[in-house]
Amino acid sequence: MTASYHDIDGKSVLVTGGASGIGASIVRAFCVQGARVGFFDIDDDAAAKLCAEIERDLDVRPHYMSLDLRDQARIPKAVTEMASKIGVIDVLVNNAARDDRHSPEETGPDEWRDKLDVNLSHQFFCSRAVAKGMAEKGRGSIINFSSVSYLMGLPDLVGYETAKAGVVGMTRALARDWGADGIRVNTVIPGCIITQRQLDLWISPEDEERIQSEQCIKRRLVGDDVAQMVLFLASDVSSACSSQSFIVDGGLV
Ligand SMILES: NC(=O)c1ccc[n+]([C@@H]2O[C@H](COP(=O)([O-])OP(=O)(O)OC[C@H]3O[C@@H](n4cnc5c(N)ncnc54)[C@H](O)[C@@H]3O)[C@@H](O)[C@H]2O)c1
């Protein structure tokens, strides 16, 4: 089930990590709303497949740009290039991340920096790259991605969870700094969202059964559940919401 947000129709929306998982659901959801959608990713095959599927189903094609978001120096130019294709960005969804497991013992300085680069820093630099255009328009919505894992303190994710906690602080700081320019900044905190990667790497059928038993809502949560929250935060219907975190976890935490 999805709502129609008339104000999103025609808006320019940039999604990071949009080729697969929750990001792919977000790209599709904005295309359904009539937005002009662009996305960054490193998985070119998944991106090509998604673009073809959306074109087949909706007769529109999102714009894909291959970009390793850990390369912060490339972000401003990439955002400018994307804006030349889809228009000055109205909505930024900072979704990209990598939840590889890692023990504290095996996490040296390089690994630590990599965890922050892939899970936190690009959210700041992409936000910075869109803020000027949003301020000139006097409006914009930035939606950052955290994770319930940092609230739960799950094992073997210290760098990831540190980054995801940092996202919440960064959201509050940017919401304050840019609020007077009409830019809203919020965080979405997903719970256990079943994507192909989660099933392939981390979540066994037994895990899923246990997680659902711990959720208040007893069903599988999927990417579109998160995409619907993102649409709400992108739309003017949430125009009074900024600096906040919105948990989408079926009542897990
Ligand atoms: N799935 C869950 O259960 C869950 C739970 C909590 C939080 N989240 C958060 O939701 C967001 C989406 O999660 P997901 O499960 O869909 O993740 P995913 O790993 O399935 O997809 C992430 C996307 O980001 C891309 N990406 C990774 N590194 C990149 C890089 N260096 N440059 C550009 N693109 C890169 C990947 O190719 C992929 O398309 C993430 O921020 C994640 O931390 C997910």
PDB file of C-alpha atoms in Angstrom, residues 74-203:
ATOM      1  CA  ARG A  74      34.651  13.218  -5.860  1.00  0.00           C
ATOM      2  CA  ILE A  75      31.300  13.855  -4.194  1.00  0.00           C
ATOM      3  CA  PRO A  76      30.762  17.593  -4.981  1.00  0.00           C
ATOM      4  CA  LYS A  77      31.432  17.162  -8.709  1.00  0.00           C
ATOM      5  CA  ALA A  78      29.291  14.019  -8.864  1.00  0.00           C
ATOM      6  CA  VAL A  79      26.375  15.831  -7.201  1.00  0.00           C
ATOM      7  CA  THR A  80      26.750  18.746  -9.652  1.00  0.00           C
ATOM      8  CA  GLU A  81      26.771  16.313 -12.582  1.00  0.00           C
ATOM      9  CA  MET A  82      23.703  14.527 -11.256  1.00  0.00           C
ATOM     10  CA  ALA A  83      21.899  17.845 -10.740  1.00  0.00           C
ATOM     11  CA  SER A  84      22.594  18.735 -14.383  1.00  0.00           C
ATOM     12  CA  LYS A  85      20.612  15.604 -15.322  1.00  0.00           C
ATOM     13  CA  ILE A  86      17.733  15.622 -12.824  1.00  0.00           C
ATOM     14  CA  GLY A  87      17.660  19.251 -11.606  1.00  0.00           C
ATOM     15  CA  VAL A  88      18.906  20.958  -8.446  1.00  0.00           C
ATOM     16  CA  ILE A  89      18.403  18.428  -5.671  1.00  0.00           C
ATOM     17  CA  ASP A  90      15.232  18.836  -3.571  1.00  0.00           C
ATOM     18  CA  VAL A  91      15.559  15.594  -1.615  1.00  0.00           C
ATOM     19  CA  LEU A  92      18.716  13.727  -0.615  1.00  0.00           C
ATOM     20  CA  VAL A  93      18.465  10.210   0.799  1.00  0.00           C
ATOM     21  CA  ASN A  94      21.770   9.178   2.411  1.00  0.00           C
ATOM     22  CA  ASN A  95      21.127   5.431   2.327  1.00  0.00           C
ATOM     23  CA  ALA A  96      24.431   3.786   1.314  1.00  0.00           C
ATOM     24  CA  ALA A  97      26.247   1.689   3.920  1.00  0.00           C
ATOM     25  CA  ARG A  98      28.050  -1.584   4.434  1.00  0.00           C
ATOM     26  CA  ASP A  99      27.256  -3.782   7.431  1.00  0.00           C
ATOM     27  CA  ASP A 100      30.230  -6.152   7.226  1.00  0.00           C
ATOM     28  CA  ARG A 101      30.905  -7.885  10.540  1.00  0.00           C
ATOM     29  CA  HIS A 102      34.198  -7.050  12.309  1.00  0.00           C
ATOM     30  CA  SER A 103      35.572  -7.699  15.761  1.00  0.00           C
ATOM     31  CA  PRO A 104      37.247  -4.874  17.717  1.00  0.00           C
ATOM     32  CA  GLU A 105      40.500  -6.907  17.651  1.00  0.00           C
ATOM     33  CA  GLU A 106      40.699  -7.019  13.844  1.00  0.00           C
ATOM     34  CA  THR A 107      39.784  -3.336  13.425  1.00  0.00           C
ATOM     35  CA  GLY A 108      43.012  -1.352  13.010  1.00  0.00           C
ATOM     36  CA  PRO A 109      43.256   2.324  11.969  1.00  0.00           C
ATOM     37  CA  ASP A 110      42.645   1.665   8.255  1.00  0.00           C
ATOM     38  CA  GLU A 111      39.642  -0.584   8.869  1.00  0.00           C
ATOM     39  CA  TRP A 112      38.224   1.908  11.387  1.00  0.00           C
ATOM     40  CA  ARG A 113      38.501   4.795   8.916  1.00  0.00           C
ATOM     41  CA  ASP A 114      36.906   2.644   6.226  1.00  0.00           C
ATOM     42  CA  LYS A 115      33.907   1.865   8.476  1.00  0.00           C
ATOM     43  CA  LEU A 116      33.385   5.578   9.127  1.00  0.00           C
ATOM     44  CA  ASP A 117      33.909   6.437   5.449  1.00  0.00           C
ATOM     45  CA  VAL A 118      31.365   3.950   4.163  1.00  0.00           C
ATOM     46  CA  ASN A 119      28.763   4.408   6.907  1.00  0.00           C
ATOM     47  CA  LEU A 120      28.998   8.047   8.006  1.00  0.00           C
ATOM     48  CA  SER A 121      31.304  10.486   6.227  1.00  0.00           C
ATOM     49  CA  HIS A 122      29.643  10.410   2.800  1.00  0.00           C
ATOM     50  CA  GLN A 123      26.334  11.330   4.472  1.00  0.00           C
ATOM     51  CA  PHE A 124      27.983  14.577   5.581  1.00  0.00           C
ATOM     52  CA  PHE A 125      29.716  15.323   2.286  1.00  0.00           C
ATOM     53  CA  CYS A 126      26.643  14.573   0.148  1.00  0.00           C
ATOM     54  CA  SER A 127      24.562  16.773   2.463  1.00  0.00           C
ATOM     55  CA  ARG A 128      27.123  19.550   2.149  1.00  0.00           C
ATOM     56  CA  ALA A 129      27.082  19.208  -1.641  1.00  0.00           C
ATOM     57  CA  VAL A 130      23.298  19.669  -1.915  1.00  0.00           C
ATOM     58  CA  ALA A 131      22.818  22.284   0.819  1.00  0.00           C
ATOM     59  CA  LYS A 132      23.683  25.382  -1.229  1.00  0.00           C
ATOM     60  CA  GLY A 133      21.157  24.557  -3.969  1.00  0.00           C
ATOM     61  CA  MET A 134      18.506  23.769  -1.374  1.00  0.00           C
ATOM     62  CA  ALA A 135      19.194  27.029   0.471  1.00  0.00           C
ATOM     63  CA  GLU A 136      18.834  28.984  -2.777  1.00  0.00           C
ATOM     64  CA  LYS A 137      15.427  27.365  -3.288  1.00  0.00           C
ATOM     65  CA  GLY A 138      14.594  28.000   0.370  1.00  0.00           C
ATOM     66  CA  ARG A 139      13.627  24.374   0.903  1.00  0.00           C
ATOM     67  CA  GLY A 140      14.950  20.841   0.931  1.00  0.00           C
ATOM     68  CA  SER A 141      14.756  17.543   2.773  1.00  0.00           C
ATOM     69  CA  ILE A 142      17.776  15.471   3.752  1.00  0.00           C
ATOM     70  CA  ILE A 143      17.090  11.973   5.063  1.00  0.00           C
ATOM     71  CA  ASN A 144      19.994  10.209   6.753  1.00  0.00           C
ATOM     72  CA  PHE A 145      20.210   6.517   7.565  1.00  0.00           C
ATOM     73  CA  SER A 146      21.096   5.059  10.938  1.00  0.00           C
ATOM     74  CA  SER A 147      20.353   1.566  12.324  1.00  0.00           C
ATOM     75  CA  VAL A 148      18.703   0.004  15.375  1.00  0.00           C
ATOM     76  CA  SER A 149      21.890  -2.036  15.759  1.00  0.00           C
ATOM     77  CA  TYR A 150      23.536   0.846  17.622  1.00  0.00           C
ATOM     78  CA  LEU A 151      20.545   1.107  19.985  1.00  0.00           C
ATOM     79  CA  MET A 152      20.612  -2.665  20.595  1.00  0.00           C
ATOM     80  CA  GLY A 153      24.387  -2.999  20.835  1.00  0.00           C
ATOM     81  CA  LEU A 154      24.637  -5.965  18.461  1.00  0.00           C
ATOM     82  CA  PRO A 155      27.953  -7.875  18.367  1.00  0.00           C
ATOM     83  CA  ASP A 156      30.751  -7.569  15.768  1.00  0.00           C
ATOM     84  CA  LEU A 157      29.638  -4.189  14.418  1.00  0.00           C
ATOM     85  CA  VAL A 158      31.590  -1.664  16.495  1.00  0.00           C
ATOM     86  CA  GLY A 159      32.696   0.580  13.608  1.00  0.00           C
ATOM     87  CA  TYR A 160      29.284   0.379  11.900  1.00  0.00           C
ATOM     88  CA  GLU A 161      27.383   1.106  15.108  1.00  0.00           C
ATOM     89  CA  THR A 162      29.703   3.990  16.008  1.00  0.00           C
ATOM     90  CA  ALA A 163      29.061   5.491  12.566  1.00  0.00           C
ATOM     91  CA  LYS A 164      25.303   4.943  12.847  1.00  0.00           C
ATOM     92  CA  ALA A 165      25.222   6.646  16.254  1.00  0.00           C
ATOM     93  CA  GLY A 166      27.197   9.505  14.691  1.00  0.00           C
ATOM     94  CA  VAL A 167      24.551   9.878  11.988  1.00  0.00           C
ATOM     95  CA  VAL A 168      22.000  10.842  14.639  1.00  0.00           C
ATOM     96  CA  GLY A 169      24.283  13.545  16.059  1.00  0.00           C
ATOM     97  CA  MET A 170      25.152  14.813  12.595  1.00  0.00           C
ATOM     98  CA  THR A 171      21.453  15.055  11.718  1.00  0.00           C
ATOM     99  CA  ARG A 172      20.745  17.218  14.752  1.00  0.00           C
ATOM    100  CA  ALA A 173      23.706  19.513  14.048  1.00  0.00           C
ATOM    101  CA  LEU A 174      22.850  20.029  10.363  1.00  0.00           C
ATOM    102  CA  ALA A 175      19.149  20.481  11.086  1.00  0.00           C
ATOM    103  CA  ARG A 176      20.110  23.348  13.396  1.00  0.00           C
ATOM    104  CA  ASP A 177      22.691  24.893  11.045  1.00  0.00           C
ATOM    105  CA  TRP A 178      20.472  24.781   7.953  1.00  0.00           C
ATOM    106  CA  GLY A 179      16.956  25.088   9.399  1.00  0.00           C
ATOM    107  CA  ALA A 180      16.808  28.833   8.751  1.00  0.00           C
ATOM    108  CA  ASP A 181      17.458  28.087   5.063  1.00  0.00           C
ATOM    109  CA  GLY A 182      14.339  25.899   4.914  1.00  0.00           C
ATOM    110  CA  ILE A 183      16.320  22.639   4.902  1.00  0.00           C
ATOM    111  CA  ARG A 184      14.927  19.827   7.033  1.00  0.00           C
ATOM    112  CA  VAL A 185      17.268  17.048   8.163  1.00  0.00           C
ATOM    113  CA  ASN A 186      15.977  13.821   9.697  1.00  0.00           C
ATOM    114  CA  THR A 187      17.207  10.312  10.397  1.00  0.00           C
ATOM    115  CA  VAL A 188      15.489   7.050   9.539  1.00  0.00           C
ATOM    116  CA  ILE A 189      16.434   4.159  11.799  1.00  0.00           C
ATOM    117  CA  PRO A 190      15.545   0.823  10.199  1.00  0.00           C
ATOM    118  CA  GLY A 191      15.129  -2.347  12.215  1.00  0.00           C
ATOM    119  CA  CYS A 192      15.592  -5.776  10.687  1.00  0.00           C
ATOM    120  CA  ILE A 193      14.676  -5.230   7.049  1.00  0.00           C
ATOM    121  CA  ILE A 194      14.825  -8.402   5.015  1.00  0.00           C
ATOM    122  CA  THR A 195      16.786  -7.820   1.809  1.00  0.00           C
ATOM    123  CA  GLN A 196      18.570 -10.365  -0.368  1.00  0.00           C
ATOM    124  CA  ARG A 197      21.932  -9.401   1.185  1.00  0.00           C
ATOM    125  CA  GLN A 198      20.587  -9.957   4.695  1.00  0.00           C
ATOM    126  CA  LEU A 199      19.244 -13.386   3.701  1.00  0.00           C
ATOM    127  CA  ASP A 200      22.451 -14.333   1.864  1.00  0.00           C
ATOM    128  CA  LEU A 201      24.861 -13.220   4.594  1.00  0.00           C
ATOM    129  CA  TRP A 202      23.351 -12.744   8.024  1.00  0.00           C
ATOM    130  CA  ILE A 203      19.752 -13.862   8.597  1.00  0.00           C
TER     131      ILE A 203
END
